[in-house]
XYZ file of C-alpha atoms in Angstrom:
570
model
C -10.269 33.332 17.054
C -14.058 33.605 16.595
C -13.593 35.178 13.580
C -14.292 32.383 11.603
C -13.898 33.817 8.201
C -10.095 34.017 7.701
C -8.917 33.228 4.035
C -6.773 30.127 3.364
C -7.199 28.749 6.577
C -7.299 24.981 6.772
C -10.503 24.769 9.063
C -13.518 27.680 9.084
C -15.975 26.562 11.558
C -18.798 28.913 11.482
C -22.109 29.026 13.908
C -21.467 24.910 14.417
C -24.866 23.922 16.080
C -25.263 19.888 17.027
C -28.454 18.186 18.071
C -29.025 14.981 19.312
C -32.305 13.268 19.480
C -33.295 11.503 23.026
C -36.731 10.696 22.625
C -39.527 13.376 21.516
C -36.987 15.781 22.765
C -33.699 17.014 21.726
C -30.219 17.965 23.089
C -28.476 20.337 21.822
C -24.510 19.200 22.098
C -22.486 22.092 20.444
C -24.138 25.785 20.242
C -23.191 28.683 17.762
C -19.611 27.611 17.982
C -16.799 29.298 15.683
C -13.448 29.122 15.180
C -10.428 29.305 12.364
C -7.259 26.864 12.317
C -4.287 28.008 9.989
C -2.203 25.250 8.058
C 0.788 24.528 10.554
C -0.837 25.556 13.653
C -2.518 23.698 16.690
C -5.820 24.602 18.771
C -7.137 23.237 22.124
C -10.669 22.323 22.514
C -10.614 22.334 26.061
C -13.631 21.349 28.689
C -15.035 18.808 30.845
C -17.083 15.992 30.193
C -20.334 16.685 28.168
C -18.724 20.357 26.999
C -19.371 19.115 23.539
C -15.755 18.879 22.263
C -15.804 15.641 20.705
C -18.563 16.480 19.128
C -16.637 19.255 17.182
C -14.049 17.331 16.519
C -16.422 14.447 14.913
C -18.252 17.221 12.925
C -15.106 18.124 11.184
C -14.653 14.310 9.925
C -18.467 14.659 9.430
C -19.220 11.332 11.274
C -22.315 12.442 12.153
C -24.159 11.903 9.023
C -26.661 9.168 8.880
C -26.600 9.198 12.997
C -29.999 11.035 13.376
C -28.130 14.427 14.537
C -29.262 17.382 13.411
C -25.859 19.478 12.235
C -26.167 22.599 11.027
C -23.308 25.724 10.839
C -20.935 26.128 8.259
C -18.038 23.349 8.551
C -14.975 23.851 6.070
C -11.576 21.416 5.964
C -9.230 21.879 3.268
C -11.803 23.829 1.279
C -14.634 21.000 1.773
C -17.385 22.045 2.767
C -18.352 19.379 4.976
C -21.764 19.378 5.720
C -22.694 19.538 2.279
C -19.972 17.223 0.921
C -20.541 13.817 -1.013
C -20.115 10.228 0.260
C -17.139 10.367 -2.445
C -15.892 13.566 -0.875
C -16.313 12.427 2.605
C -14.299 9.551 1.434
C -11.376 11.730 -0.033
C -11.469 13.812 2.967
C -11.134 11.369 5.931
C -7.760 10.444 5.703
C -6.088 12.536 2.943
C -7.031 15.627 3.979
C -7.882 14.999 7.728
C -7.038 12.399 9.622
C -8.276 11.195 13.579
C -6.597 10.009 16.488
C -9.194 8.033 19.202
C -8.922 8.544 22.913
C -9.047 5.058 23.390
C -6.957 2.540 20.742
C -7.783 -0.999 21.374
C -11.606 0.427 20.582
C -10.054 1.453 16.792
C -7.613 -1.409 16.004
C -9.086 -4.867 15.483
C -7.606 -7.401 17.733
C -7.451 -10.147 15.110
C -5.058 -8.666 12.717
C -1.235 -7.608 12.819
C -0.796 -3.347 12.690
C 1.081 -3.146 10.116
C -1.761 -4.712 7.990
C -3.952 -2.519 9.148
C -2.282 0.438 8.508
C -1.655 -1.143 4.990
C -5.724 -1.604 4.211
C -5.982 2.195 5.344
C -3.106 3.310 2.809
C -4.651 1.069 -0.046
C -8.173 2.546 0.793
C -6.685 6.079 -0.413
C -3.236 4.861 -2.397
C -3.541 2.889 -5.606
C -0.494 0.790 -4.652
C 0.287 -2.669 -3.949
C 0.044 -4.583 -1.039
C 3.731 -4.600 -1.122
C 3.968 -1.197 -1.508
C 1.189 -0.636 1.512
C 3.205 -2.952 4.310
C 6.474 -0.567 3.574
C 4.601 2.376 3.878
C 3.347 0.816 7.710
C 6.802 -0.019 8.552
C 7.917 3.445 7.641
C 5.074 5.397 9.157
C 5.629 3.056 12.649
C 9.293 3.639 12.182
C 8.535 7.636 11.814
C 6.384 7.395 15.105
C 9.167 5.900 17.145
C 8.082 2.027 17.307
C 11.505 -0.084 17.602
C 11.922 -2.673 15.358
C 9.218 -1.105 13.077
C 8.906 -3.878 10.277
C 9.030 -6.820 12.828
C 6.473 -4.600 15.177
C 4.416 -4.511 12.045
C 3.566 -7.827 12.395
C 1.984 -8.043 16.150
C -1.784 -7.694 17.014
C -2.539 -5.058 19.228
C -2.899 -7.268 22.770
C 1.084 -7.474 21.868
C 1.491 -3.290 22.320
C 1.733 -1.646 25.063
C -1.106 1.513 26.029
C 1.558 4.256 24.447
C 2.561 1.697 21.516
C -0.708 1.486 20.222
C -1.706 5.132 20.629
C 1.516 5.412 18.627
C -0.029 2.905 16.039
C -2.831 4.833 16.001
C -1.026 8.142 15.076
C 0.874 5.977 12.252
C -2.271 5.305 10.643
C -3.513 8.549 10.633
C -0.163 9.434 9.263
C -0.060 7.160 6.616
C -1.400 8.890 3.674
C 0.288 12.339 5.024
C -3.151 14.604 5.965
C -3.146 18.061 6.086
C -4.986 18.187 9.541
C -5.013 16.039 12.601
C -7.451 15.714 15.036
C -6.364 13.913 17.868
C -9.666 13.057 20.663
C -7.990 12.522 24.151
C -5.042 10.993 23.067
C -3.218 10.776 26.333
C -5.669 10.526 28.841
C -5.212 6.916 29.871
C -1.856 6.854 29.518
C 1.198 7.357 32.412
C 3.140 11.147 32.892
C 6.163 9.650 30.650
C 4.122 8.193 27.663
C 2.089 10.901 27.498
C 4.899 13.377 27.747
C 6.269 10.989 24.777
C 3.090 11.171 23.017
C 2.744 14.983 23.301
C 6.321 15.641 22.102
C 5.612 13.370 18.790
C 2.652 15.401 17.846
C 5.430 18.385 18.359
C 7.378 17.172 16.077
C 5.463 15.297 13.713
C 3.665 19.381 12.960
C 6.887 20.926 13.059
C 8.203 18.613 10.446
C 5.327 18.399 8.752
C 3.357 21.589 8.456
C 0.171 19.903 9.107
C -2.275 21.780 11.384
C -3.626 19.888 14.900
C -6.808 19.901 16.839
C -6.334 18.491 19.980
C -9.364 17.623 22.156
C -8.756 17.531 26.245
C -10.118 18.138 29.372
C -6.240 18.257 30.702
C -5.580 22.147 30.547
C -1.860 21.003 31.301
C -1.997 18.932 28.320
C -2.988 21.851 26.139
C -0.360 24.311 27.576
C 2.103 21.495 26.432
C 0.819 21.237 23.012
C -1.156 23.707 21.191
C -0.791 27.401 20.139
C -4.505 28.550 20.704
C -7.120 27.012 23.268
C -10.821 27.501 22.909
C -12.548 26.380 26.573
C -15.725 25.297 25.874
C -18.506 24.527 28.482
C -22.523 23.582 27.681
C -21.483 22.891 23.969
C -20.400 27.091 23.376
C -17.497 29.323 23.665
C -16.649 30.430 27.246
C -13.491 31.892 26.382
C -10.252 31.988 23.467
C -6.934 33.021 22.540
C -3.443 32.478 22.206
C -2.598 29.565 25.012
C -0.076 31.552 26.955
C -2.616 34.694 27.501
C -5.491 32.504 28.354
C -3.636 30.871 30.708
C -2.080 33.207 32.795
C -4.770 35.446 32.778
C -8.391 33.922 32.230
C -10.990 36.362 31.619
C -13.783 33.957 32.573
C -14.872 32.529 35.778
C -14.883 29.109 34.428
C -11.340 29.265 32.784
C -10.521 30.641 36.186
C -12.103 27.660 37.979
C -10.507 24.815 35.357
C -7.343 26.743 35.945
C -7.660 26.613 39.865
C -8.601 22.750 40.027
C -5.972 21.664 37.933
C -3.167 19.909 40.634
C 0.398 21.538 40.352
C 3.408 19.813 41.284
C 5.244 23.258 41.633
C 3.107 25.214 43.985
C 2.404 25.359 47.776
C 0.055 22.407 49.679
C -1.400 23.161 52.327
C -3.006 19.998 54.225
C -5.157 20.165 57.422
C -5.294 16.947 59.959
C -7.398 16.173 63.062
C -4.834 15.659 65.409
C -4.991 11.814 66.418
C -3.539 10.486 69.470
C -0.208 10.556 69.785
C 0.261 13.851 67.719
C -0.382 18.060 68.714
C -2.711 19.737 66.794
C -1.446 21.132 63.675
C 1.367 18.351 63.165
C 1.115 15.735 60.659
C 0.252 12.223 61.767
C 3.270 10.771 60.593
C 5.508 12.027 63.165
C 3.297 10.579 66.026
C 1.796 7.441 66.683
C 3.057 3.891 65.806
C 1.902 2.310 61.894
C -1.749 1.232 61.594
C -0.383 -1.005 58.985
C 3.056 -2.453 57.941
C 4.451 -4.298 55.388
C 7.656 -6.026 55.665
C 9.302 -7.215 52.348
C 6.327 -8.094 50.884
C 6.247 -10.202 47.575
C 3.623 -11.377 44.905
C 4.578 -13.834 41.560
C 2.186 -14.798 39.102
C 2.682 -17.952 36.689
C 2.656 -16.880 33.322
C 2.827 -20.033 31.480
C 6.736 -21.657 32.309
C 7.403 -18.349 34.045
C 6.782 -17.015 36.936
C 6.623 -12.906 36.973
C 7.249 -10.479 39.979
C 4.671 -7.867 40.731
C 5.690 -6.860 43.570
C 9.492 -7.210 44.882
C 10.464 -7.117 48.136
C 8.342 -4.143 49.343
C 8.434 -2.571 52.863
C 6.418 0.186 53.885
C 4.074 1.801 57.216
C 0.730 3.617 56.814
C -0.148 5.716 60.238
C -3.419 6.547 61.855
C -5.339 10.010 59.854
C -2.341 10.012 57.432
C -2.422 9.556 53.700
C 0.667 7.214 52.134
C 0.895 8.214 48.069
C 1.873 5.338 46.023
C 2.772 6.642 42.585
C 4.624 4.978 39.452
C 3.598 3.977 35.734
C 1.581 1.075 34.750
C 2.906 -1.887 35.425
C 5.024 -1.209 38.389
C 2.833 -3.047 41.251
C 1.102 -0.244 42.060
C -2.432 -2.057 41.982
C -1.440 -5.483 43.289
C 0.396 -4.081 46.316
C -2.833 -1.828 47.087
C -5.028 -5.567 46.792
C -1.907 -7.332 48.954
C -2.554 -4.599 51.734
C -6.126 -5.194 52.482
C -5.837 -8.444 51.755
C -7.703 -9.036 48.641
C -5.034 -10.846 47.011
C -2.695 -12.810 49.027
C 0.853 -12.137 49.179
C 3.712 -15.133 48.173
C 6.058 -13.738 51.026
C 6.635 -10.562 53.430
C 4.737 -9.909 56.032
C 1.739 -7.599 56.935
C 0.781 -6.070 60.019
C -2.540 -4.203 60.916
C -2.670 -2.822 64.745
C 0.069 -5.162 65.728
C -1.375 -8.383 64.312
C 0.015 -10.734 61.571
C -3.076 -10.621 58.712
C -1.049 -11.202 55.665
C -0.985 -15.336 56.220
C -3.690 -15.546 58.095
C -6.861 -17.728 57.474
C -10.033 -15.953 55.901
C -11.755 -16.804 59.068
C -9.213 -15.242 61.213
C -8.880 -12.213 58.583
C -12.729 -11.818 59.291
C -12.343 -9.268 62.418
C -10.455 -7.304 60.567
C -12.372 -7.175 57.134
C -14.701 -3.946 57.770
C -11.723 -2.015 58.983
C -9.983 -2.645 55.097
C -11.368 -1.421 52.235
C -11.227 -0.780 48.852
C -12.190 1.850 46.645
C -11.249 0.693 43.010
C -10.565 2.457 39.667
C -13.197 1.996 37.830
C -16.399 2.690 39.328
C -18.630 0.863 36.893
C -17.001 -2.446 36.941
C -16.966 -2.289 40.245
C -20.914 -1.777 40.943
C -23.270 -4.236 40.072
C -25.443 -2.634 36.764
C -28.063 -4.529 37.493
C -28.776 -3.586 41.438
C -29.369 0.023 42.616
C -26.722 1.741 43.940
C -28.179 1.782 47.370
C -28.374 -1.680 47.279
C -24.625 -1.917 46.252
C -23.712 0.219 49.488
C -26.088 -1.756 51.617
C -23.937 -4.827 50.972
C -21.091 -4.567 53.895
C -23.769 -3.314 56.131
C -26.237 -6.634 55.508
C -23.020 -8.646 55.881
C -22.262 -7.285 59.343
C -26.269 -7.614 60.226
C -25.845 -5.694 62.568
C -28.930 -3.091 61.598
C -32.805 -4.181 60.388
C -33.735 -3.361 57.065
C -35.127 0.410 58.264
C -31.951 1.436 59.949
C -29.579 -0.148 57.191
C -32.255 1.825 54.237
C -31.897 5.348 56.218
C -27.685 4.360 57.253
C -27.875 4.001 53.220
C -29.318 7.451 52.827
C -26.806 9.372 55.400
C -23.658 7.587 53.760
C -24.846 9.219 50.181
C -25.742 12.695 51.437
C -22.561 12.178 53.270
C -20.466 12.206 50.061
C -22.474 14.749 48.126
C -25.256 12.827 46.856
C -29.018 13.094 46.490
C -30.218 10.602 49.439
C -33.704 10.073 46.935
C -31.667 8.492 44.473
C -30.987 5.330 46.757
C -33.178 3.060 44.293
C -31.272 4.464 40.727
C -28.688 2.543 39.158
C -25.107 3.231 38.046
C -25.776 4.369 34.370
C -27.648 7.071 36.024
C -24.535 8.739 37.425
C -21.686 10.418 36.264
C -18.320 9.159 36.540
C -17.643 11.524 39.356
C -21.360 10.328 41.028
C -20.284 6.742 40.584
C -16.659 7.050 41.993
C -18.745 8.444 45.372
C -21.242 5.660 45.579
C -17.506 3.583 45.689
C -16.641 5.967 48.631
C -19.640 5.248 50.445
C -19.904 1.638 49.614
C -16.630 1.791 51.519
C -17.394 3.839 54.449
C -20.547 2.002 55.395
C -18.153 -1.012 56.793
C -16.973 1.961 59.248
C -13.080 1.543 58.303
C -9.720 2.523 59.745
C -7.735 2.190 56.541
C -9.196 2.895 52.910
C -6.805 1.542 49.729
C -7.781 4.162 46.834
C -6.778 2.809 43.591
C -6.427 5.590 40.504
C -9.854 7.035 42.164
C -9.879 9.779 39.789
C -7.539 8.885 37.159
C -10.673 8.719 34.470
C -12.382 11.618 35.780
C -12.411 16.002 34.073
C -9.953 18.270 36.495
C -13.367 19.628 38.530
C -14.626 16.844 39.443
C -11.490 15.407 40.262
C -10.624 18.562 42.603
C -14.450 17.473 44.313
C -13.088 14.138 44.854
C -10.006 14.574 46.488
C -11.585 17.329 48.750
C -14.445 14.999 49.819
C -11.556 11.982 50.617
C -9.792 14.619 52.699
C -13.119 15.817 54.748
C -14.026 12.515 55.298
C -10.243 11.944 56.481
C -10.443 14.678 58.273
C -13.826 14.242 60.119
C -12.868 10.158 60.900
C -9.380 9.670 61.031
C -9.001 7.614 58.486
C -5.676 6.463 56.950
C -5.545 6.301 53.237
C -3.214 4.934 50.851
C -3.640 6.563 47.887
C -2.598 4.756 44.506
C -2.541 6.730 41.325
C 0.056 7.616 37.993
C -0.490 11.825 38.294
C 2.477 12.849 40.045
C 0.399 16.222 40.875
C -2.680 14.529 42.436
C 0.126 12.672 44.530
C 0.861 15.837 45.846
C -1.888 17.469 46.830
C -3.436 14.783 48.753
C -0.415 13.053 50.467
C 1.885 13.504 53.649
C 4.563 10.960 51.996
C 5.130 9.188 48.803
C 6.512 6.019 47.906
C 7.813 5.570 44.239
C 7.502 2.290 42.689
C 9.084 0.722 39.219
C 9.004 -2.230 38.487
C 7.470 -3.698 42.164
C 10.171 -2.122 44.106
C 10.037 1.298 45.894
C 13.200 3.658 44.561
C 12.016 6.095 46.642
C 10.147 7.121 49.861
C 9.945 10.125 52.340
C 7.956 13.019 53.221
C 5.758 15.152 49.992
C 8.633 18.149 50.274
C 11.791 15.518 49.801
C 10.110 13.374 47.632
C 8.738 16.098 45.520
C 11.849 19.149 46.618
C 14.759 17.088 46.420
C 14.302 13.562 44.577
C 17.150 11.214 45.361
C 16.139 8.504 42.399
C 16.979 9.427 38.812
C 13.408 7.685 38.076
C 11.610 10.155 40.307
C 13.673 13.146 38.468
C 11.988 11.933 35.054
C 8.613 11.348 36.109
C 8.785 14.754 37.858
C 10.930 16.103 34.228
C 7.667 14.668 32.317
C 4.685 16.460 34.264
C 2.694 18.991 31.908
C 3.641 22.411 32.340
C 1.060 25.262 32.705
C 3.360 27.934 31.161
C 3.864 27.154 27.806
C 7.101 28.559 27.692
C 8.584 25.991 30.730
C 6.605 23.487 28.216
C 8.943 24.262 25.516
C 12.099 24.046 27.911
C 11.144 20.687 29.187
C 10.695 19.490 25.868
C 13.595 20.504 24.564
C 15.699 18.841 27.374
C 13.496 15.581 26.754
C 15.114 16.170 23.035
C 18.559 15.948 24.163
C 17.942 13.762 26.590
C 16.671 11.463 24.003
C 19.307 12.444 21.544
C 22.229 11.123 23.816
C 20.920 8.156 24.792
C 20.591 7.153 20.555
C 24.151 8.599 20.698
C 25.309 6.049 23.135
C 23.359 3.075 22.480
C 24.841 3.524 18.458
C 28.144 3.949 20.164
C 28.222 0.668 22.011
């Protein structure tokens, strides 16, 4: 596939090289890279974070012109050869030719106007049509992408879409003026298993029907099994390894592909979890068979007004976290998930249940009688970056629990500070940087030490590494279990990745729509689902054998198929 020089072939990338400028120096984002895609046919730039793969994928749309980068290579789409290509050509190109899906859609769709008229203005842009003519082609192209009730859909803004809809209405307007080539950037990344599964099989169908070719961008190797016919891995903006998916992925010639490979969670293969025995338990048994809940809940509610209305988060939910066990709390957005983590450490206050923490009533309480309890609960959120202060250092962000307790002067608390970052894998010396000087991985520690420093029996993780490549969420989950390990800590552990679930828990509970449908130990949950829901969020989990891939979506097919049956039926 590094052959780059294959005739008729809809893309001919050849010795791609990307700078960016940063200052008197430069960075050099993509290397030497080549690579062919055939009309029809789907490739898989796959890497982590900084592996230069958006950059391809914008060099192929030639966005980088007039940015200050320094492109050079030969670049080649539907015979346009990009690089050298006129404003007018550019023009002609983006959108007739080839046609980009963002990672992110509420970035690429302006909040102030209905879809459908802005897939209309795209159309028009390319189409010498009316504006009639443009809002039937929206309604069609939203109908062809599987949005119900296309022409009234057509007229709501994008707050009025769910995350899948509008990566949906995203893939409409790419759509709309039927391009040979689609480049989709991290198209399901934020979205739950079952939307993206949705997502993935669209793009399926949509080149199967089509004959247009697809370039999918991901750091989710699972993803690409699911999808694409080649894979390139990339790492350090080159080439670590290529080929047909199904060969690279069962046997990786590189170390790297090997490593990817080996930190991507299954939800097929074995588990092994180690535990410090706590009291109550033998060594070698999991804590959940010995001593009594740490924390309880006991048909615990939460309603929020919404106008006349008032809307149920959470619904009646009833659940036990135990002393050096981890509790996985998995479902799609929206089902409570978040709001019963913030209900359990007492961050939000419940409307009714009850919670218990070693034996005591906390979920009514006061705030001043909640206050003994406060540094054993904590919190590490989602997103690290809203959740640390930009403007204060990050060891002054992790400092904060310990000046509230004042229990330590300000030399102890500085070098406490210093062991808490070393502790999770961090340079002590960077105390005084702040958070736009980490990576997302860095950050999402500083929130795990932030949250140790209060010395805690019970840590709420919410979607800890939900935004983060498949390394560095492998480092994440293994430093969570050390530190579990080495403290006892309990952990409830919140996320939408059925695998990561998995791997880190010793039982699950299963919420839709703020109820639990399901609960038990990792091997019932996981061997032997009881819940139909649990069976399709299971069904709906990428595949690393592209051939299971192809049975899975094929049974999501009929699946799909006699449900339409039965709703036309009734």
């Amino acid at each position: 596939m590094s052959d780059a020089t294959q005739d008729g072939a809809l893309v001919v990338v050849d010795g791609l090289t990307v700078d960016f400028a940063t200052g008197p120096e430069s960075v050099r984002a993509v290397d030497g890279l080549s690579f062919s895609l055939a009309a029809g046919r789907a490739i898989g730039l796959v890497g982590e974070s900084g592996s230069g793969k958006s950059t391809v994928a914008a060099a192929l749309l030639g966005l980088h012109r007039d940015t200050g980068a320094e492109v050079t290579g030969s670049v080649r789409v539907g015979g346009t050869d990009v690089n050298a290509a006129s404003p007018r050509e550019l023009r002609a190109l983006r959108g007739e030719v080839a046609a980009m899906v963002f990672q992110d859609p509420l970035s690429s769709l302006d909040p102030y106007y209905a879809i459908g008229d802005q897939i209309a203005e795209v159309y028009r842009v390319h189409r010498d049509v009316s504006k009639r003519a443009a809002r039937a082609r929206a309604v069609e192209v939203l109908d062809r992408v599987g949005i119900p009730d296309a022409a009234r859909r057509a007229k709501s803004r994008p707050h009025e879409f769910s995350g899948g809809m509008r990566q949906r209405a995203l893939i409409a307007m790419a759509l709309a003026c039927e391009p040979r080539l689609l480049i989709a950037d991290e198209p399901t990344t934020a979205l739950d298993v079952t939307v993206q599964a949705q997502i993935l099989d669209l793009l399926h169908d949509l080149r199967r029907e089509t004959g247009m070719g697809l370039l999918l961008v991901t750091h989710d190797v699972g993803v690409a099994a699911e999808s694409v016919d080649e894979v390139l891995v990339m790492r350090y903006g080159r080439e670590v390894e290529s080929g047909p998916v199904a060969a690279v992925l069962s046997a990786p010639r590189d170390p790297y592909t090997r490593t990817l490979l080996a930190a991507v969670p299954r939800v097929d293969a074995p588990v092994v979890r180690e535990r410090t025995p706590v009291a109550g338990t033998e060594a070698g048994t999991v804590a959940a068979e010995g001593p009594a809940p740490l924390l309880e809940a006991f048909d615990l509610r939460r309603e929020f007004r919404r106008g006349k209305q008032t809307v149920s988060a959470v619904d009646g939910v009833s659940l036990s976290v135990r002393p050096g066990e981890t509790l996985g709390v998995v479902g799609e957005s929206g089902s409570g998930k978040t709001t019963l983590g913030r209900m359990l450490v007492r961050l939000l206050d419940p409307t009714g249940g009850r919670i218990s923490y070693r034996g005591a009533e906390i979920g009514t309480v006061s705030e001043k009688e909640l206050r003994p309890y406060r540094r054993e609960l904590q919190m590490v959120f989602q997103d690290p970056v809203s959740s640390l202060n930009p403007r204060r250092s990050v060891g002054e962000s992790i400092a904060d629990p310990l000046r509230a307790a004042g229990a330590l002067d300000e030399t102890r608390l500085v070098s406490r500070v210093r062991e808490l970052l070393e502790r999770v894998g961090l340079d002590p010396d960077r105390y005084d940087r702040y958070p736009h000087e980490f990576s997302g991985g860095q950050r999402q520690r500083v929130g795990i030490a932030r949250a140790l420093a209060a010395e805690p029996r019970l840590i709420v993780c919410d979607e800890p590494v939900s935004a983060l490549d498949v390394t560095t969420q492998a480092q994440v989950t293994a430093l969570l279990a050390e530190l579990q390990r080495e403290l006892g800590l309990a952990l409830v552990f919140i996320a939408h990745d059925l695998a990561v679930v998995r791997q880190v828990s010793d039982r699950v509970a299963v919420m839709r729509s703020g109820r639990i449908v399901e609960q038990g130990t990792v091997d019932e949950v996981y061997g032997a689902p009881s819940d139909p829901y649990t069976r399709q969020l299971l069904a709906a989990v990428p595949a690393l054998d592209p051939g299971l891939a192809d049975e899975r979506r094929e049974a999501r097919r009929a699946l799909r198929e006699a449900v339409a049956k039965e709703v036309a039926a009734a």
